[in-house]
Amino acid sequence: MSDKKPIDVFAYNRDSWNKRVAEGDIWSLAVSSEVIAAARRGDWSVVLTPTKPVPRAWFPDLKGCRVLALASAGGQQAPVLAAAGASVTVFDASPAQLAQDGMVAERDGLSLRIEEGNFADLSRFADASFDLVFHPSSNIFAPDVRPIWRECFRVLRSGGRLLAGFVNPVAFAINPARQTKDDLYLRYALPYSDVGSRTPEQLERQMANGRSLEWSHSLTDQIGGQTDAGFRIIGLYEDGSESDPLCVYMPNHVATLAEKP
């Protein structure tokens, strides 16, 4: 039996994202004051997936709308939604990511509630606390996605909406080191996890480099998990990363719109 301590996934990925912010990760680049000014005029868009703006029809009237920006820190989506009129709580594991939102709020005179924690545990929020949960593609950092959907359902009011993005699980089965279309071959069985699918040596190198730990989640858990939690799926689209050669053949992300009856 191994004498190694179990990995504290939440703490490790929190620290990994703090490092990514310092390195200037694309999802940590705060929006400009010009973007905030445009949002105040009603000219705004945000993404759940790499490139495609979320349809405006997916949003209710944001004036006074109680929004939970779930695992959505980085100074991007939450400040824009606040500038558009929403009452936004941004909830994330990474203090450095949250600091980006705080910086934009202070710079541009926005009101943002900033909360640090695990997105599978929203126990600090009462039932029916929010009208909208905005959850971009970040549940790859959780070993189990179903608790997240259950918590989203609980904290939403009846008629509230969950806007969620996630990675198509097929993307995890293909060679993760892919750079060109010639690198596209099946390598891993699904469900994939960095912890369970990679060799101990590969995992040790990954963690030595501080790279975040990721998990694939089946469509049964991503979509079926939402409906099992009580949601009705009323919208869906696919999107692709421009840098991923897999997207020449298929999108690697999915976005869903779900409603709590």
Tab-separated table of C-alpha atoms in Angstrom:
chain	number	residue	atom	x	y	z
A	1	MET	CA	0.000	0.000	0.000
A	2	SER	CA	1.290	3.441	-0.888
A	3	ASP	CA	2.239	5.697	2.033
A	4	LYS	CA	1.623	8.825	-0.030
A	5	LYS	CA	-1.014	11.203	1.298
A	6	PRO	CA	-4.162	11.608	-0.809
A	7	ILE	CA	-4.131	14.685	-3.001
A	8	ASP	CA	-6.160	17.602	-1.667
A	9	VAL	CA	-7.629	18.431	-5.073
A	10	PHE	CA	-9.334	21.638	-3.999
A	11	ALA	CA	-6.206	23.091	-2.367
A	12	TYR	CA	-3.942	21.977	-5.203
A	13	ASN	CA	-6.116	23.452	-7.963
A	14	ARG	CA	-6.598	26.650	-5.950
A	15	ASP	CA	-2.842	27.102	-5.748
A	16	SER	CA	-2.432	26.162	-9.393
A	17	TRP	CA	-4.866	28.883	-10.445
A	18	ASN	CA	-3.119	31.431	-8.254
A	19	LYS	CA	0.030	30.614	-10.211
A	20	ARG	CA	-1.812	30.838	-13.545
A	21	VAL	CA	-2.982	34.348	-12.677
A	22	ALA	CA	0.603	35.408	-12.005
A	23	GLU	CA	1.584	33.957	-15.380
A	24	GLY	CA	-1.122	35.911	-17.206
A	25	ASP	CA	-3.470	33.068	-18.118
A	26	ILE	CA	-6.021	34.064	-20.762
A	27	TRP	CA	-8.889	33.505	-18.300
A	28	SER	CA	-7.260	35.859	-15.800
A	29	LEU	CA	-6.979	38.925	-18.014
A	30	ALA	CA	-9.388	41.481	-16.573
A	31	VAL	CA	-11.650	43.442	-18.925
A	32	SER	CA	-10.896	47.086	-19.624
A	33	SER	CA	-12.735	50.154	-18.368
A	34	GLU	CA	-13.995	50.608	-21.930
A	35	VAL	CA	-15.709	47.214	-21.790
A	36	ILE	CA	-17.345	48.149	-18.482
A	37	ALA	CA	-18.496	51.519	-19.843
A	38	ALA	CA	-20.053	49.781	-22.868
A	39	ALA	CA	-21.834	47.282	-20.608
A	40	ARG	CA	-23.341	50.171	-18.648
A	41	ARG	CA	-24.768	51.433	-21.954
A	42	GLY	CA	-26.271	48.006	-22.667
A	43	ASP	CA	-23.572	46.863	-25.087
A	44	TRP	CA	-22.134	43.695	-23.566
A	45	SER	CA	-21.457	39.989	-24.085
A	46	VAL	CA	-19.919	37.190	-22.036
A	47	VAL	CA	-18.821	33.618	-22.757
A	48	LEU	CA	-19.425	30.253	-21.111
A	49	THR	CA	-17.137	28.498	-23.605
A	50	PRO	CA	-13.970	29.610	-25.418
A	51	THR	CA	-15.279	31.901	-28.161
A	52	LYS	CA	-19.041	32.033	-28.735
A	53	PRO	CA	-20.975	34.777	-26.891
A	54	VAL	CA	-23.898	33.521	-24.836
A	55	PRO	CA	-27.189	34.384	-26.611
A	56	ARG	CA	-28.786	37.420	-24.981
A	57	ALA	CA	-32.091	35.546	-25.003
A	58	TRP	CA	-30.643	33.172	-22.413
A	59	PHE	CA	-30.523	36.011	-19.868
A	60	PRO	CA	-33.445	37.496	-17.981
A	61	ASP	CA	-33.588	41.255	-17.492
A	62	LEU	CA	-30.367	41.916	-15.601
A	63	LYS	CA	-31.593	45.026	-13.795
A	64	GLY	CA	-31.526	43.915	-10.163
A	65	CYS	CA	-31.107	40.259	-11.162
A	66	ARG	CA	-29.368	38.271	-8.410
A	67	VAL	CA	-26.504	36.481	-10.168
A	68	LEU	CA	-24.108	33.884	-8.816
A	69	ALA	CA	-20.976	33.855	-11.000
A	70	LEU	CA	-19.888	30.348	-10.063
A	71	ALA	CA	-16.201	29.429	-10.512
A	72	SER	CA	-16.208	32.500	-12.754
A	73	ALA	CA	-13.557	34.792	-11.297
A	74	GLY	CA	-10.791	36.440	-13.304
A	75	GLY	CA	-12.135	39.937	-13.842
A	76	GLN	CA	-14.119	39.055	-16.932
A	77	GLN	CA	-17.753	37.885	-16.748
A	78	ALA	CA	-18.813	39.006	-13.261
A	79	PRO	CA	-17.854	42.700	-13.662
A	80	VAL	CA	-19.565	42.872	-17.059
A	81	LEU	CA	-22.795	41.432	-15.640
A	82	ALA	CA	-22.602	43.876	-12.722
A	83	ALA	CA	-22.073	46.800	-15.093
A	84	ALA	CA	-25.131	45.624	-17.046
A	85	GLY	CA	-27.227	46.048	-13.908
A	86	ALA	CA	-27.104	42.710	-12.090
A	87	SER	CA	-26.449	42.204	-8.378
A	88	VAL	CA	-23.481	39.835	-8.684
A	89	THR	CA	-21.826	37.458	-6.258
A	90	VAL	CA	-18.638	35.982	-7.705
A	91	PHE	CA	-17.609	32.692	-6.104
A	92	ASP	CA	-14.281	31.006	-6.852
A	93	ALA	CA	-11.546	28.869	-5.316
A	94	SER	CA	-8.656	31.131	-6.263
A	95	PRO	CA	-7.948	34.297	-4.244
A	96	ALA	CA	-5.800	35.598	-7.097
A	97	GLN	CA	-8.635	35.143	-9.592
A	98	LEU	CA	-11.047	36.877	-7.227
A	99	ALA	CA	-8.573	39.726	-6.822
A	100	GLN	CA	-8.952	40.418	-10.543
A	101	ASP	CA	-12.681	40.979	-10.039
A	102	GLY	CA	-11.994	43.139	-7.008
A	103	MET	CA	-9.551	45.228	-9.026
A	104	VAL	CA	-12.108	45.885	-11.786
A	105	ALA	CA	-14.822	46.675	-9.242
A	106	GLU	CA	-12.630	49.211	-7.449
A	107	ARG	CA	-11.288	50.725	-10.666
A	108	ASP	CA	-14.699	51.207	-12.265
A	109	GLY	CA	-16.951	51.766	-9.260
A	110	LEU	CA	-18.836	48.476	-9.405
A	111	SER	CA	-20.569	46.696	-6.555
A	112	LEU	CA	-19.451	43.048	-6.414
A	113	ARG	CA	-19.807	40.537	-3.603
A	114	ILE	CA	-16.671	38.389	-3.609
A	115	GLU	CA	-16.690	34.917	-2.019
A	116	GLU	CA	-13.933	32.295	-1.867
A	117	GLY	CA	-14.789	28.604	-1.637
A	118	ASN	CA	-15.457	25.224	-3.229
A	119	PHE	CA	-18.081	25.303	-5.968
A	120	ALA	CA	-19.500	21.961	-4.812
A	121	ASP	CA	-20.375	23.530	-1.434
A	122	LEU	CA	-22.649	26.562	-1.530
A	123	SER	CA	-23.926	26.038	2.007
A	124	ARG	CA	-23.249	29.672	2.947
A	125	PHE	CA	-26.096	30.655	0.591
A	126	ALA	CA	-29.721	30.110	1.542
A	127	ASP	CA	-32.210	28.281	-0.647
A	128	ALA	CA	-33.577	30.384	-3.529
A	129	SER	CA	-30.897	33.082	-3.055
A	130	PHE	CA	-30.334	33.709	-6.770
A	131	ASP	CA	-32.213	34.321	-10.002
A	132	LEU	CA	-29.349	33.210	-12.263
A	133	VAL	CA	-26.251	31.018	-11.917
A	134	PHE	CA	-23.542	31.722	-14.505
A	135	HIS	CA	-21.069	28.816	-14.550
A	136	PRO	CA	-18.437	28.818	-17.335
A	137	SER	CA	-16.343	25.799	-18.334
A	138	SER	CA	-14.656	25.098	-15.021
A	139	ASN	CA	-16.094	21.871	-13.651
A	140	ILE	CA	-13.193	19.971	-15.256
A	141	PHE	CA	-11.395	20.842	-11.997
A	142	ALA	CA	-13.886	18.835	-9.877
A	143	PRO	CA	-13.749	15.039	-9.490
A	144	ASP	CA	-17.575	14.872	-9.268
A	145	VAL	CA	-19.880	17.305	-11.048
A	146	ARG	CA	-23.247	16.155	-9.707
A	147	PRO	CA	-22.959	17.912	-6.316
A	148	ILE	CA	-22.406	21.162	-8.211
A	149	TRP	CA	-25.684	20.763	-10.123
A	150	ARG	CA	-27.574	19.915	-6.934
A	151	GLU	CA	-26.239	23.006	-5.178
A	152	CYS	CA	-27.074	25.195	-8.185
A	153	PHE	CA	-30.645	23.906	-8.112
A	154	ARG	CA	-30.979	24.577	-4.404
A	155	VAL	CA	-29.747	28.172	-4.437
A	156	LEU	CA	-31.893	29.169	-7.426
A	157	ARG	CA	-35.443	30.414	-7.037
A	158	SER	CA	-38.270	28.726	-8.904
A	159	GLY	CA	-38.053	29.946	-12.493
A	160	GLY	CA	-34.348	30.720	-12.055
A	161	ARG	CA	-31.814	29.812	-14.720
A	162	LEU	CA	-28.492	27.967	-14.824
A	163	LEU	CA	-26.151	28.889	-17.683
A	164	ALA	CA	-23.314	26.374	-17.804
A	165	GLY	CA	-20.368	25.573	-20.047
A	166	PHE	CA	-18.345	22.366	-20.034
A	167	VAL	CA	-15.796	20.387	-22.028
A	168	ASN	CA	-17.054	17.657	-24.345
A	169	PRO	CA	-15.705	14.450	-22.751
A	170	VAL	CA	-14.458	13.203	-26.123
A	171	ALA	CA	-11.773	15.897	-25.941
A	172	PHE	CA	-10.164	13.982	-23.059
A	173	ALA	CA	-9.945	10.710	-24.988
A	174	ILE	CA	-7.792	12.244	-27.733
A	175	ASN	CA	-4.020	12.650	-27.320
A	176	PRO	CA	-3.772	15.613	-24.901
A	177	ALA	CA	-0.453	16.743	-26.402
A	178	ARG	CA	-2.121	17.390	-29.770
A	179	GLN	CA	-0.715	20.301	-31.756
A	180	THR	CA	-1.810	19.469	-35.321
A	181	LYS	CA	-4.447	17.267	-36.959
A	182	ASP	CA	-1.778	14.544	-37.296
A	183	ASP	CA	-1.712	14.313	-33.477
A	184	LEU	CA	-5.382	13.308	-33.265
A	185	TYR	CA	-5.578	9.726	-32.053
A	186	LEU	CA	-7.398	7.966	-29.238
A	187	ARG	CA	-5.212	7.670	-26.168
A	188	TYR	CA	-7.350	7.460	-23.021
A	189	ALA	CA	-10.486	5.553	-22.092
A	190	LEU	CA	-13.318	7.598	-20.607
A	191	PRO	CA	-14.019	8.710	-17.964
A	192	TYR	CA	-10.613	10.395	-17.845
A	193	SER	CA	-8.858	11.933	-14.856
A	194	ASP	CA	-5.334	13.241	-14.473
A	195	VAL	CA	-5.139	11.354	-11.186
A	196	GLY	CA	-6.464	8.005	-12.423
A	197	SER	CA	-5.595	7.870	-16.129
A	198	ARG	CA	-1.997	9.086	-16.169
A	199	THR	CA	0.970	7.085	-14.912
A	200	PRO	CA	2.382	8.005	-11.495
A	201	GLU	CA	5.418	9.462	-13.236
A	202	GLN	CA	3.292	11.586	-15.570
A	203	LEU	CA	1.184	12.818	-12.671
A	204	GLU	CA	4.274	13.658	-10.629
A	205	ARG	CA	5.695	15.742	-13.497
A	206	GLN	CA	2.369	17.503	-13.996
A	207	MET	CA	2.109	18.443	-10.332
A	208	ALA	CA	5.752	19.473	-10.179
A	209	ASN	CA	4.923	21.961	-12.949
A	210	GLY	CA	1.888	23.194	-11.004
A	211	ARG	CA	-0.536	22.313	-13.800
A	212	SER	CA	-4.172	22.068	-12.678
A	213	LEU	CA	-5.686	18.616	-12.197
A	214	GLU	CA	-8.579	17.875	-14.543
A	215	TRP	CA	-11.401	15.361	-14.916
A	216	SER	CA	-13.665	14.510	-17.816
A	217	HIS	CA	-17.361	14.131	-17.034
A	218	SER	CA	-19.748	12.084	-19.124
A	219	LEU	CA	-22.705	13.681	-20.859
A	220	THR	CA	-24.795	11.555	-18.500
A	221	ASP	CA	-23.301	13.509	-15.593
A	222	GLN	CA	-23.102	16.886	-17.344
A	223	ILE	CA	-26.582	16.957	-18.886
A	224	GLY	CA	-28.296	14.083	-17.100
A	225	GLY	CA	-26.866	15.381	-13.833
A	226	GLN	CA	-28.673	18.668	-14.367
A	227	THR	CA	-32.002	16.999	-15.135
A	228	ASP	CA	-31.565	14.580	-12.218
A	229	ALA	CA	-31.044	17.606	-9.952
A	230	GLY	CA	-34.457	18.869	-11.119
A	231	PHE	CA	-33.595	21.216	-13.990
A	232	ARG	CA	-35.227	21.372	-17.404
A	233	ILE	CA	-32.737	21.851	-20.263
A	234	ILE	CA	-34.191	24.514	-22.557
A	235	GLY	CA	-31.168	25.530	-24.626
A	236	LEU	CA	-27.840	24.112	-25.873
A	237	TYR	CA	-25.041	25.045	-28.259
A	238	GLU	CA	-21.516	23.845	-29.044
A	239	ASP	CA	-18.299	25.819	-29.373
A	240	GLY	CA	-14.651	25.155	-30.127
A	241	SER	CA	-11.231	26.403	-29.086
A	242	GLU	CA	-9.380	28.030	-31.978
A	243	SER	CA	-6.106	26.555	-30.727
A	244	ASP	CA	-7.327	22.929	-30.562
A	245	PRO	CA	-6.816	20.941	-33.811
A	246	LEU	CA	-9.671	18.648	-32.735
A	247	CYS	CA	-12.050	21.511	-33.518
A	248	VAL	CA	-11.337	21.158	-37.236
A	249	TYR	CA	-13.540	18.071	-36.927
A	250	MET	CA	-15.802	18.672	-33.933
A	251	PRO	CA	-16.483	21.261	-31.202
A	252	ASN	CA	-14.783	20.591	-27.887
A	253	HIS	CA	-17.173	22.547	-25.613
A	254	VAL	CA	-20.903	22.569	-24.851
A	255	ALA	CA	-23.100	25.218	-23.231
A	256	THR	CA	-26.510	24.541	-21.707
A	257	LEU	CA	-29.382	26.680	-20.514
A	258	ALA	CA	-31.401	25.044	-17.741
A	259	GLU	CA	-34.407	26.269	-15.774
A	260	LYS	CA	-35.641	25.383	-12.309
A	261	PRO	CA	-39.386	24.660	-12.514
